[in-house]
PDB file of C-alpha atoms in Angstrom:
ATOM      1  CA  UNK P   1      -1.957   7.059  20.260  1.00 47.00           C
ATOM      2  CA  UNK P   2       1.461   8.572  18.889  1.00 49.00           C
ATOM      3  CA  UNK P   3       0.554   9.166  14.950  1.00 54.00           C
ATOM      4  CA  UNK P   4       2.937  10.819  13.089  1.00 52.00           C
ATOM      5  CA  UNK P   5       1.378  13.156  10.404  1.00 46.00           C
ATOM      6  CA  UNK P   6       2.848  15.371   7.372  1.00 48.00           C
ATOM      7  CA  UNK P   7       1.337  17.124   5.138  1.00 45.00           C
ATOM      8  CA  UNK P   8       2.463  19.262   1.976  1.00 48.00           C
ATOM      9  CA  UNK P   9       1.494  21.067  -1.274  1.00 50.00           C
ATOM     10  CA  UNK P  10       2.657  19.608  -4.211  1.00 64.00           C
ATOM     11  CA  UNK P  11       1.213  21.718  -7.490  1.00 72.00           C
ATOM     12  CA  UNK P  12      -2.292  20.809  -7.642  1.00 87.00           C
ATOM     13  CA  UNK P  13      -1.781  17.816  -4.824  1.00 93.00           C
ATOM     14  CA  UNK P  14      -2.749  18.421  -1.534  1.00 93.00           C
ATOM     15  CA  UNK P  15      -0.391  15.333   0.298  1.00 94.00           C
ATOM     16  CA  UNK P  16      -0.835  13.828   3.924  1.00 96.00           C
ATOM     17  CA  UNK P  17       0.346  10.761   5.434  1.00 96.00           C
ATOM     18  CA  UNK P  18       0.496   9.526   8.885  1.00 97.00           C
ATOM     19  CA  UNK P  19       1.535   6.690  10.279  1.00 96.00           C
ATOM     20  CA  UNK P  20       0.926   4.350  13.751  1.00 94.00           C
ATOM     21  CA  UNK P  21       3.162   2.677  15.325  1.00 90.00           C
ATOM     22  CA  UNK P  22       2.234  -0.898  16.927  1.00 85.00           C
ATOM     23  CA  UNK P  23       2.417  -0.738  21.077  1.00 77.00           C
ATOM     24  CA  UNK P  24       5.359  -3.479  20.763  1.00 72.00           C
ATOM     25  CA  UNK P  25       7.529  -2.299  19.082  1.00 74.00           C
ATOM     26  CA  UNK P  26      10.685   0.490  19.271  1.00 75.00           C
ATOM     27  CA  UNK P  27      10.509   1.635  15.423  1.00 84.00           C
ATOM     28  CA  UNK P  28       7.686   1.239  12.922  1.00 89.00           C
ATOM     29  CA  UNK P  29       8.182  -1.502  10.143  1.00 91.00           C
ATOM     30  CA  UNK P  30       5.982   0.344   7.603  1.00 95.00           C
ATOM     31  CA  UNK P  31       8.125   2.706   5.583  1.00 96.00           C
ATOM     32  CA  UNK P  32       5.890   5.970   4.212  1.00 97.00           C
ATOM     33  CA  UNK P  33       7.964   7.716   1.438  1.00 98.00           C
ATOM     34  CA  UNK P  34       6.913  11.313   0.422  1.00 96.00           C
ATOM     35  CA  UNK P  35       9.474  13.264  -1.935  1.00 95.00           C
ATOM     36  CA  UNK P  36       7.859  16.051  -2.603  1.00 88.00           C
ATOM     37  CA  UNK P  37      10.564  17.177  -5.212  1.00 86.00           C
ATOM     38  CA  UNK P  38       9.742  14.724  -7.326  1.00 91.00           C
ATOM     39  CA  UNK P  39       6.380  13.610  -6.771  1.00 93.00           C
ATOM     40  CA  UNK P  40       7.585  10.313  -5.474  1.00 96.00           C
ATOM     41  CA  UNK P  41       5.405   8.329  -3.001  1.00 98.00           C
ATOM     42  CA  UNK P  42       4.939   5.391  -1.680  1.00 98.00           C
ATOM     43  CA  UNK P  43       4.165   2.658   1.637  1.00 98.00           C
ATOM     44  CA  UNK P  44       6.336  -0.030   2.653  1.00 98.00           C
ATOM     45  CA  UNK P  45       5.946  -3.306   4.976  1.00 96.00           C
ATOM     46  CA  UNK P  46       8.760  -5.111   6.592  1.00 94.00           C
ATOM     47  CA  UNK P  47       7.217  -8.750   6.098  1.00 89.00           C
ATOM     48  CA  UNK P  48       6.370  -9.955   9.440  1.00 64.00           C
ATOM     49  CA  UNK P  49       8.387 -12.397  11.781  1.00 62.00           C
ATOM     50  CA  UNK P  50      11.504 -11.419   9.424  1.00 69.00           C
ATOM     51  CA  UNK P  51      12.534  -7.806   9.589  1.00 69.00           C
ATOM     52  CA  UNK P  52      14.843  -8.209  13.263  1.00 72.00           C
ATOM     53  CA  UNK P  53      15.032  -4.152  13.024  1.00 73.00           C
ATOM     54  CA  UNK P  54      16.710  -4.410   9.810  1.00 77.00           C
ATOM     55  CA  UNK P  55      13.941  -1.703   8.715  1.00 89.00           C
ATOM     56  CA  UNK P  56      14.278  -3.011   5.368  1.00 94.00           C
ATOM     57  CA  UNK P  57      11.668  -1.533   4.819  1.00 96.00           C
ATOM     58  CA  UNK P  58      13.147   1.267   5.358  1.00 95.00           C
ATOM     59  CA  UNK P  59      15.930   0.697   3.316  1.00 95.00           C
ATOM     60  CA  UNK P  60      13.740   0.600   0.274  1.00 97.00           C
ATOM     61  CA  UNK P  61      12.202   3.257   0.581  1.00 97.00           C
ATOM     62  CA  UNK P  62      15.439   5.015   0.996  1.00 96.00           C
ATOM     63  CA  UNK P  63      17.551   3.485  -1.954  1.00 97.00           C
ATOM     64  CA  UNK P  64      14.167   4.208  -4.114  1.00 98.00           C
ATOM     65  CA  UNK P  65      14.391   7.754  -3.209  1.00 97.00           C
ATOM     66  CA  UNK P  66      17.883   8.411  -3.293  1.00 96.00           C
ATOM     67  CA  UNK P  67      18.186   6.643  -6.625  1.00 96.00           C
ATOM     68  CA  UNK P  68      15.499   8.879  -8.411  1.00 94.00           C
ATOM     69  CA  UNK P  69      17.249  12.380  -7.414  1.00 93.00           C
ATOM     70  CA  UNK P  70      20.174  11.189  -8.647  1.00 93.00           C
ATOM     71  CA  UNK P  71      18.599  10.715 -11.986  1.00 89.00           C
ATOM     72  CA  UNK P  72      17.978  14.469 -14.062  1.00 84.00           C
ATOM     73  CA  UNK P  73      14.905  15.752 -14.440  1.00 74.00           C
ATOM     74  CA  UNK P  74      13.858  14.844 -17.708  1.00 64.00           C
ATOM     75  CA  UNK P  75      10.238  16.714 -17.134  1.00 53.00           C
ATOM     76  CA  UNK P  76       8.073  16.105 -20.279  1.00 50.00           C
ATOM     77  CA  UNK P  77      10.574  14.098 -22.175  1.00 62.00           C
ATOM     78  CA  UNK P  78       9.243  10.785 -20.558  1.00 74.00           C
ATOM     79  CA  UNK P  79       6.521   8.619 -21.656  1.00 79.00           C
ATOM     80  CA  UNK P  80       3.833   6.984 -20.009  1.00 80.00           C
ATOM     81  CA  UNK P  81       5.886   3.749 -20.481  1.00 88.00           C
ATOM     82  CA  UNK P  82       9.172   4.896 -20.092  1.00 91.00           C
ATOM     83  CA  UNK P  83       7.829   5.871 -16.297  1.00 92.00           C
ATOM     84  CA  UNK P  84       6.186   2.767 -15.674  1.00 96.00           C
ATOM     85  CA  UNK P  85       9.632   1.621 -16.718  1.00 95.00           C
ATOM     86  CA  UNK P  86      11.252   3.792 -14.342  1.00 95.00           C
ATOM     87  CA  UNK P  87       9.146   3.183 -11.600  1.00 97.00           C
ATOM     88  CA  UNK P  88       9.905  -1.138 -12.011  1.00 98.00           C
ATOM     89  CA  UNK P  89      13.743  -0.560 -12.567  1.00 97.00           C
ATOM     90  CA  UNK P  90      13.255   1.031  -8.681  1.00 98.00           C
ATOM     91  CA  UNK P  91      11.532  -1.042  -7.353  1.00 98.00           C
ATOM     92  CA  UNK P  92      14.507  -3.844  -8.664  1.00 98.00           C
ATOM     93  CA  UNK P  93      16.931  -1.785  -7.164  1.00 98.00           C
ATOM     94  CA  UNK P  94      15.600  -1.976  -4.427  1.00 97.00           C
ATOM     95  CA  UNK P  95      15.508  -5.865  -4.068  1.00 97.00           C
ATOM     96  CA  UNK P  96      18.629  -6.145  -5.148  1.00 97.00           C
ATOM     97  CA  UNK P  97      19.693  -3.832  -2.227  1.00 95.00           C
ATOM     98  CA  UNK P  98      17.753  -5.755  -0.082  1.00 94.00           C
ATOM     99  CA  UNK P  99      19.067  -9.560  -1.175  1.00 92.00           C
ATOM    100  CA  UNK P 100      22.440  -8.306  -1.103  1.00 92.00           C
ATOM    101  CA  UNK P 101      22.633  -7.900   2.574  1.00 91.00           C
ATOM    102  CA  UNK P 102      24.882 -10.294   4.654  1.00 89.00           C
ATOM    103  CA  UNK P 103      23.156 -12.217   7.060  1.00 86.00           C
ATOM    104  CA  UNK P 104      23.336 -15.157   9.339  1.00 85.00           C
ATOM    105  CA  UNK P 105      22.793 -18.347   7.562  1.00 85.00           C
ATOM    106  CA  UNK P 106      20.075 -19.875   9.891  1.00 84.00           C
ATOM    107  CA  UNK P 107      17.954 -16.453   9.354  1.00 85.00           C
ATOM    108  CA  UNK P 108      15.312 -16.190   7.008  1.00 85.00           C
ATOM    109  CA  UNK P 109      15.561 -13.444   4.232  1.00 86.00           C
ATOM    110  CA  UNK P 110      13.796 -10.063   4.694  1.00 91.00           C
ATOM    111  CA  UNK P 111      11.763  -8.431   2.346  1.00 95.00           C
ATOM    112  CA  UNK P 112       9.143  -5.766   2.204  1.00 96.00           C
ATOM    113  CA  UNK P 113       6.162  -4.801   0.271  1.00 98.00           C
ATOM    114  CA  UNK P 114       5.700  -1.935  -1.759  1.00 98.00           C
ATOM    115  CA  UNK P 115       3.275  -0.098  -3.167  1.00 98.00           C
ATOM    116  CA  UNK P 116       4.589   3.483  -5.447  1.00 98.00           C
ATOM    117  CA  UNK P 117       3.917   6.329  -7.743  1.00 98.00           C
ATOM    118  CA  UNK P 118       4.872   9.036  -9.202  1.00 95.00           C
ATOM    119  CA  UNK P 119       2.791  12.243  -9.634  1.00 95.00           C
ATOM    120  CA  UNK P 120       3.410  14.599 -12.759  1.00 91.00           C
ATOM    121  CA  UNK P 121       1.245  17.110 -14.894  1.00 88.00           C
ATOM    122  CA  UNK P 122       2.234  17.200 -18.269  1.00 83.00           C
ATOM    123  CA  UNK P 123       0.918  20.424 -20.701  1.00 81.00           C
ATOM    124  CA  UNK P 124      -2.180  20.671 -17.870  1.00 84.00           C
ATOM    125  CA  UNK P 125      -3.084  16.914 -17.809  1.00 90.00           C
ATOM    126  CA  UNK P 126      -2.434  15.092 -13.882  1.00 92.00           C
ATOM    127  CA  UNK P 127      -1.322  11.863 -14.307  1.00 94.00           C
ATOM    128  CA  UNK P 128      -0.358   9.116 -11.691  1.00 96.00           C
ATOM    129  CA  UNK P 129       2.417   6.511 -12.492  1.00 97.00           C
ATOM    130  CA  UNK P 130       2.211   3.034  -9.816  1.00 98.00           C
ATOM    131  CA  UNK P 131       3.697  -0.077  -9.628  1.00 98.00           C
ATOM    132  CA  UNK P 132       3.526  -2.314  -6.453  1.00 98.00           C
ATOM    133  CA  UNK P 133       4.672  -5.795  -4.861  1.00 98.00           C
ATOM    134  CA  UNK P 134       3.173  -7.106  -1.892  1.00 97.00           C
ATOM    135  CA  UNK P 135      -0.411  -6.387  -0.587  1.00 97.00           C
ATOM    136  CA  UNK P 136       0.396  -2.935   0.057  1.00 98.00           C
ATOM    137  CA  UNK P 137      -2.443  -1.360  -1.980  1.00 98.00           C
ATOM    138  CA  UNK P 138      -3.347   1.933  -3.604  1.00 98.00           C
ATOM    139  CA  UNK P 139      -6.958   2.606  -3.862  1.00 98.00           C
ATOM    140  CA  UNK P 140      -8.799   5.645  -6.253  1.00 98.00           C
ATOM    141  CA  UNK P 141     -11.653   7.421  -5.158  1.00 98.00           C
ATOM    142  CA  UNK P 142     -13.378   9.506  -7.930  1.00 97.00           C
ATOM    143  CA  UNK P 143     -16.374  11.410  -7.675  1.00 95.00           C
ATOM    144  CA  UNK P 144     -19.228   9.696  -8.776  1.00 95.00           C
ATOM    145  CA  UNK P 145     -17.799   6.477  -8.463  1.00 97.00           C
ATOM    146  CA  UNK P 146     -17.605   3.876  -6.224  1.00 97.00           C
ATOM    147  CA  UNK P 147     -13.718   3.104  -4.596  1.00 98.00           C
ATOM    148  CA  UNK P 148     -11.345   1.421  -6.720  1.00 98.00           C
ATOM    149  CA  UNK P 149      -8.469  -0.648  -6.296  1.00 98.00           C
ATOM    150  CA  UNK P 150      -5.903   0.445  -8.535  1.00 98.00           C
ATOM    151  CA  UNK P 151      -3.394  -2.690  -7.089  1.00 98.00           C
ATOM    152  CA  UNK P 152      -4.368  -6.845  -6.965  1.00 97.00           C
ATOM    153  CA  UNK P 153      -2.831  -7.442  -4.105  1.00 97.00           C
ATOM    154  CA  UNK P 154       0.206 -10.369  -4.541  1.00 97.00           C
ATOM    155  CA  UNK P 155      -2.147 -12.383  -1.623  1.00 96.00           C
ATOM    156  CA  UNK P 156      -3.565 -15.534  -0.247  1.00 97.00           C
ATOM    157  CA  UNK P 157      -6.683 -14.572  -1.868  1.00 97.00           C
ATOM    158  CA  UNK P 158      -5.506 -13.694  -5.572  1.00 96.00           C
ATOM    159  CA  UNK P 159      -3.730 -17.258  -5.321  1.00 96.00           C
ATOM    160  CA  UNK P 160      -6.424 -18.958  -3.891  1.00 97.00           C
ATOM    161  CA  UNK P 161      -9.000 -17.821  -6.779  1.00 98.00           C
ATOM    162  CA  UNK P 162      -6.142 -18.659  -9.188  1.00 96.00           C
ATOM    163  CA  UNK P 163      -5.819 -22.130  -7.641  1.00 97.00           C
ATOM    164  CA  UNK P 164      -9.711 -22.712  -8.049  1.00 97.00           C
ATOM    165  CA  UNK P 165      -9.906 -22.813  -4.210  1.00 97.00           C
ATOM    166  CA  UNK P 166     -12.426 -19.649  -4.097  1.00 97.00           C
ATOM    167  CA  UNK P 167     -14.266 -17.806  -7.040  1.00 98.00           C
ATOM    168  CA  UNK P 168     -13.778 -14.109  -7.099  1.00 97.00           C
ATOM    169  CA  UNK P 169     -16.985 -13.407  -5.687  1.00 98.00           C
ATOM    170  CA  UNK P 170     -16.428 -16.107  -2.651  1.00 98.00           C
ATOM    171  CA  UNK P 171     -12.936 -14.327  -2.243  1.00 98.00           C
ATOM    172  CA  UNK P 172     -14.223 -10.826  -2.524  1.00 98.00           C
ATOM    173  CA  UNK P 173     -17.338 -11.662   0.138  1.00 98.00           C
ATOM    174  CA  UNK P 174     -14.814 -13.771   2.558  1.00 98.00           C
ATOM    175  CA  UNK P 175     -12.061 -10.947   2.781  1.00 98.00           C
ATOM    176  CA  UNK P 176     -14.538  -8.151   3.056  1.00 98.00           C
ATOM    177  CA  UNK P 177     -16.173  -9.884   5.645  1.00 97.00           C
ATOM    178  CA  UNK P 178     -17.250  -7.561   9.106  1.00 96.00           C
ATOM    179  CA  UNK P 179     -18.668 -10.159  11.489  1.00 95.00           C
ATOM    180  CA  UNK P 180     -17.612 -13.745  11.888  1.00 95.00           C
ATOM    181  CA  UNK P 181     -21.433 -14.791  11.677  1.00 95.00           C
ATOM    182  CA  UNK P 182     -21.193 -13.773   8.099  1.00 94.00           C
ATOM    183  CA  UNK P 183     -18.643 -16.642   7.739  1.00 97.00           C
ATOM    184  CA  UNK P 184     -18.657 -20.650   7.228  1.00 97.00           C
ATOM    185  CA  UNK P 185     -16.137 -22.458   9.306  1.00 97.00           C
ATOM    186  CA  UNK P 186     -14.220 -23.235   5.649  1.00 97.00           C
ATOM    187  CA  UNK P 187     -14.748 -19.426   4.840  1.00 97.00           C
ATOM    188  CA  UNK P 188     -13.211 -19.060   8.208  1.00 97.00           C
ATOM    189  CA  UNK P 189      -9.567 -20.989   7.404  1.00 97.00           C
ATOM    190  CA  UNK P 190      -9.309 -18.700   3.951  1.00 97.00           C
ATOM    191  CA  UNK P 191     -10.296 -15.528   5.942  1.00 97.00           C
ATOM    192  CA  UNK P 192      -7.303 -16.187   8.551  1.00 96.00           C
ATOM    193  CA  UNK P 193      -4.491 -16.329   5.525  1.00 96.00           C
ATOM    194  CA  UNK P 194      -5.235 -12.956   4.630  1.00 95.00           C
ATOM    195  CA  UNK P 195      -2.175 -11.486   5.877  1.00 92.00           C
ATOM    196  CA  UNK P 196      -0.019 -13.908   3.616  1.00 94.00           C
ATOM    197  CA  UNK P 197       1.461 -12.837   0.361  1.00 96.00           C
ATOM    198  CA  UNK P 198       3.416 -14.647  -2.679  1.00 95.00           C
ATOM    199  CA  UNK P 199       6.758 -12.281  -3.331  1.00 96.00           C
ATOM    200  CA  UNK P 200       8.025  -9.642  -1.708  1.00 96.00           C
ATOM    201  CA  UNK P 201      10.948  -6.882  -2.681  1.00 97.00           C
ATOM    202  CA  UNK P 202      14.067  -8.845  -1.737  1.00 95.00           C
ATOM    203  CA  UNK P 203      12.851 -12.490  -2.160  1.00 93.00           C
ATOM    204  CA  UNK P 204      13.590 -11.486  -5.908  1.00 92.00           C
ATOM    205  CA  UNK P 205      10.793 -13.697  -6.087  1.00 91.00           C
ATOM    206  CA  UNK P 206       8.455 -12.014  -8.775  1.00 94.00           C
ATOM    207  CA  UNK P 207       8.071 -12.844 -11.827  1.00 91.00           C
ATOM    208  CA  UNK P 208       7.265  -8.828 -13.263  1.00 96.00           C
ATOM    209  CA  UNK P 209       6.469  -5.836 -11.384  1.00 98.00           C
ATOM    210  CA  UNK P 210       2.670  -4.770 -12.460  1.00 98.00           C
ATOM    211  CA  UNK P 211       2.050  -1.376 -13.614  1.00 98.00           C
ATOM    212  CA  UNK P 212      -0.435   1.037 -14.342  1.00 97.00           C
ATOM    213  CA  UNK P 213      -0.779   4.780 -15.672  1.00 97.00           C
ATOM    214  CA  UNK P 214      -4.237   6.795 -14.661  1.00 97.00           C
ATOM    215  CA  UNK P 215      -5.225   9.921 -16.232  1.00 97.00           C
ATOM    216  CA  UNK P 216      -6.648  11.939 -13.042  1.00 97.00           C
ATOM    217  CA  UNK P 217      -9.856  14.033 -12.760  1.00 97.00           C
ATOM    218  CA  UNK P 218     -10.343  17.119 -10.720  1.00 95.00           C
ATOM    219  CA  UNK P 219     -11.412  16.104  -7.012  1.00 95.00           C
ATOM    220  CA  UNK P 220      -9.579  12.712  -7.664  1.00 97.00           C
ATOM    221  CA  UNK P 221      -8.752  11.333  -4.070  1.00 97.00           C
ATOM    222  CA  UNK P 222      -5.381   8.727  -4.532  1.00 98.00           C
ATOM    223  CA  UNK P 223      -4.946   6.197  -1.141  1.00 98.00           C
ATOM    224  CA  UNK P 224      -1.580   4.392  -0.510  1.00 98.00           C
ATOM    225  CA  UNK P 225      -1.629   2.180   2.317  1.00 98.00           C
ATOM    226  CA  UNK P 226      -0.419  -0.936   4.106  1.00 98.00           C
ATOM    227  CA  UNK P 227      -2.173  -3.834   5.581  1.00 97.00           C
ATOM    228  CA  UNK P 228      -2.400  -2.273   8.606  1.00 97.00           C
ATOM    229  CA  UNK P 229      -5.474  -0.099   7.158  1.00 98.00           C
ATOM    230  CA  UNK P 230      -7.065  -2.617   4.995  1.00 98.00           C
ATOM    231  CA  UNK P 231      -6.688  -5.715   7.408  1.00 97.00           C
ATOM    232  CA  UNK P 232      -8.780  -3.307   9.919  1.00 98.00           C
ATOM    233  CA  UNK P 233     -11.042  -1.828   7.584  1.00 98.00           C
ATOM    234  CA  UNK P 234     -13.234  -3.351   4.634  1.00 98.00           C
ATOM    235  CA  UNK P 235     -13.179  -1.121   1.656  1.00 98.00           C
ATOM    236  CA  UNK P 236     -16.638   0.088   2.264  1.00 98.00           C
ATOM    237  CA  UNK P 237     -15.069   1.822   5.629  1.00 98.00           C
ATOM    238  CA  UNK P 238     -12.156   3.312   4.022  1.00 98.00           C
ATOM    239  CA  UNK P 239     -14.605   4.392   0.879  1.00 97.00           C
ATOM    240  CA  UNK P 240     -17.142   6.357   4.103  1.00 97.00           C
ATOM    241  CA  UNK P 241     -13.693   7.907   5.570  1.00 97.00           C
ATOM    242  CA  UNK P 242     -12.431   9.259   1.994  1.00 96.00           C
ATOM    243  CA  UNK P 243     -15.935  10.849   1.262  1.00 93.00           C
ATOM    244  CA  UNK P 244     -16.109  12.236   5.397  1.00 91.00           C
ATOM    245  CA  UNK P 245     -13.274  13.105   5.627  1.00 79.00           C
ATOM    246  CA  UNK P 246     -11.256  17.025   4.667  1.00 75.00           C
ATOM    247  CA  UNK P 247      -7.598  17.703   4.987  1.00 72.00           C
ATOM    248  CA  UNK P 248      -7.255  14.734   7.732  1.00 84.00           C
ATOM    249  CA  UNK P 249      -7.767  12.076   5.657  1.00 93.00           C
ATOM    250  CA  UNK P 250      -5.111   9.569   5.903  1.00 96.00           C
ATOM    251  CA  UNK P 251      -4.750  10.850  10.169  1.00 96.00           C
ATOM    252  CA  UNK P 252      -8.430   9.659   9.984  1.00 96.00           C
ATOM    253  CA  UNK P 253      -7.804   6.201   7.667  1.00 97.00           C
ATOM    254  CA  UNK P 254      -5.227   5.113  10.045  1.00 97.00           C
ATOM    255  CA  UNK P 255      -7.051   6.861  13.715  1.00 97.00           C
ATOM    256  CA  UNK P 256      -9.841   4.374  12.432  1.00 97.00           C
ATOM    257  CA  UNK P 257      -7.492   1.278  11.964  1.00 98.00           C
ATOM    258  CA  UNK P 258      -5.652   1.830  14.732  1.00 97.00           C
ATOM    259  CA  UNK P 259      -9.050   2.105  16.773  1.00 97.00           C
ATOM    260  CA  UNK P 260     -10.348  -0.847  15.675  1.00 97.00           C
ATOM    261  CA  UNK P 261      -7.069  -2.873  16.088  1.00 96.00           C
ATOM    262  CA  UNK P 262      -7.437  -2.362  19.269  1.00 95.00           C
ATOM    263  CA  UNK P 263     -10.973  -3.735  20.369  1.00 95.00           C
ATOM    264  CA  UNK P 264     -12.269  -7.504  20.092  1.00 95.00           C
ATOM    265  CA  UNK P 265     -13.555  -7.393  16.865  1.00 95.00           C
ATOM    266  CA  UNK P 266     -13.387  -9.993  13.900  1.00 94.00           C
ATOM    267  CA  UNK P 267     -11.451  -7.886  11.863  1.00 97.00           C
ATOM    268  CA  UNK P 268      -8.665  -6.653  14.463  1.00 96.00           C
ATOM    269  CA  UNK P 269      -5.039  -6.729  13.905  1.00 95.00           C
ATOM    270  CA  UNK P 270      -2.617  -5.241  15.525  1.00 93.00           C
ATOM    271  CA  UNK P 271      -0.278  -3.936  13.197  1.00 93.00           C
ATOM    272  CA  UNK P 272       1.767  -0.937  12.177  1.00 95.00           C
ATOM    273  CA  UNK P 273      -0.484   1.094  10.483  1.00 97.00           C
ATOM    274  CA  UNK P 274       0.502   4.049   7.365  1.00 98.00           C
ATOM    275  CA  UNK P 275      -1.882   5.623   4.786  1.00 98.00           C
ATOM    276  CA  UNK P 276      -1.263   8.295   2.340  1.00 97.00           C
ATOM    277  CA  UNK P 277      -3.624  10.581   0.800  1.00 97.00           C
ATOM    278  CA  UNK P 278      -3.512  12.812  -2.621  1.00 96.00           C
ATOM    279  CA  UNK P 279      -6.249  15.147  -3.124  1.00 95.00           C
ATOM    280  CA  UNK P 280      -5.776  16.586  -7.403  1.00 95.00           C
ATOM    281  CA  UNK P 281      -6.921  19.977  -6.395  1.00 91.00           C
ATOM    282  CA  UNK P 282      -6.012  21.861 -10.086  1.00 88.00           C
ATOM    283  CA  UNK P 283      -6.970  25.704 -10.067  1.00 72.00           C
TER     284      UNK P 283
END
């Protein structure tokens, strides 16, 4: 397996990401963003069938980026909604990037998900700043508690409960689902749209960019990942690796993925696979 792996100290944030390649292809289509200057991170998917190594993914991530350190650092001067604010006016930026690209009329517009943050302590307090598109997700581990989902995913299965096609429980039991005996044939047909979504960053499709501000706690474990992890995983796996697992964290998230993308299972997809993991380590 050739997994790329980083890790940094930020502060109080002990950082790591790593990322898998799939088999097929030259260059990953997941995007993993880590400036470390500004406590910027985030995961991005190239939505499949689309990307022709356009990396727009990759482009993103890189216009998102570049566009924050050309803003000053306004430290302390910025409010929990004028960050949410900033983090959504990237985010646009980035679509905009991406829909303005000049492209062959008979091919179909790329996009990619995204799922971001932005770290910052402010007169000893942690906080963590997100906004996402897509079903790139960003998951919250505290101790104590059990994992939790910080993103809805913009899904199949979030539009199907919408649609009255599945109650949240039905959806929740269906997508979490480990063995195909667990599942009806109907169950089945929703459990195979998983990997659908309803906008994307460059479809300039969405109708707002959901946000979300969390005050953190010491110990505080922060996932960002693509489908490529929670596809392969239920949450109950990733929740076992988070409270297993040391300094290796996301090597191990996406080691696990990767593993099981590669063996007949029910859950298996092969994939590009990137995770990202904070630890909030204050002194």
């Amino acid at each position: 397996m050739n997994q790329h792996v980083m890790s940094l100290q930020l502060n109080h944030f002990l950082i790591e990401s790593a990322n898998q390649m799939h088999e097929q292809r030259s260059q990953s289509e997941d995007y993993v963003l880590v400036n470390s200057e500004r406590g910027l991170l985030g995961v991005f998917d190239s939505v499949g069938g689309r990307d022709r190594n356009l990396l727009v993914s990759h482009l993103a991530g890189m216009t998102i980026s570049s566009a924050l350190d050309a803003l000053p650092e306004t430290g302390c001067q910025l409010g929990d909604t004028e960050r949410e604010a900033l983090l959504q006016q990237l985010i646009q930026l980035a679509d905009a990037t991406i829909a303005s690209l000049v492209l062959p009329p008979e091919q179909r517009r790329p996009a990619t998900t995204v799922a971001l943050g932005i770290l910052s302590v402010l007169k000893s307090q942690a906080f963590f700043y997100l906004a996402h598109i897509g079903d790139s997700r960003i998951y919250l581990l505290r101790n104590g508690q059990p994992l939790q989902r910080l993103t809805e995913d913009h899904g199949y299965f979030p539009f199907a409960i919408e649609r009255g096609y599945l109650s949240r429980d039905e959806s929740w039991r269906i997508e979490q689902a480990r063995s195909a005996h667990d599942l009806s044939p109907c169950d089945k047909e929703h459990f195979e749209k998983r990997n659908k979504i309803t906008c994307a960053v460059g479809w300039s499709d969405f109708a707002s960019i959901p946000t979300r501000c969390v005050a953190l706690q010491s110990g505080d474990r922060i996932v960002f990942c693509t489908d490529g992890v929670h596809d392969n995983l239920t949450d109950q796996e990733i929740e076992e690796i988070l409270s297993t697992s040391g300094a290796c964290t996301a090597r191990n998230l996406v080691a696990a993925a990767y593993h099981r993308s590669q063996q007949p299972d029910f859950r298996a997809k092969p994939d590009d696979i990137s995770a990202i993991h904070v630890l909030y380590q204050p002194c």
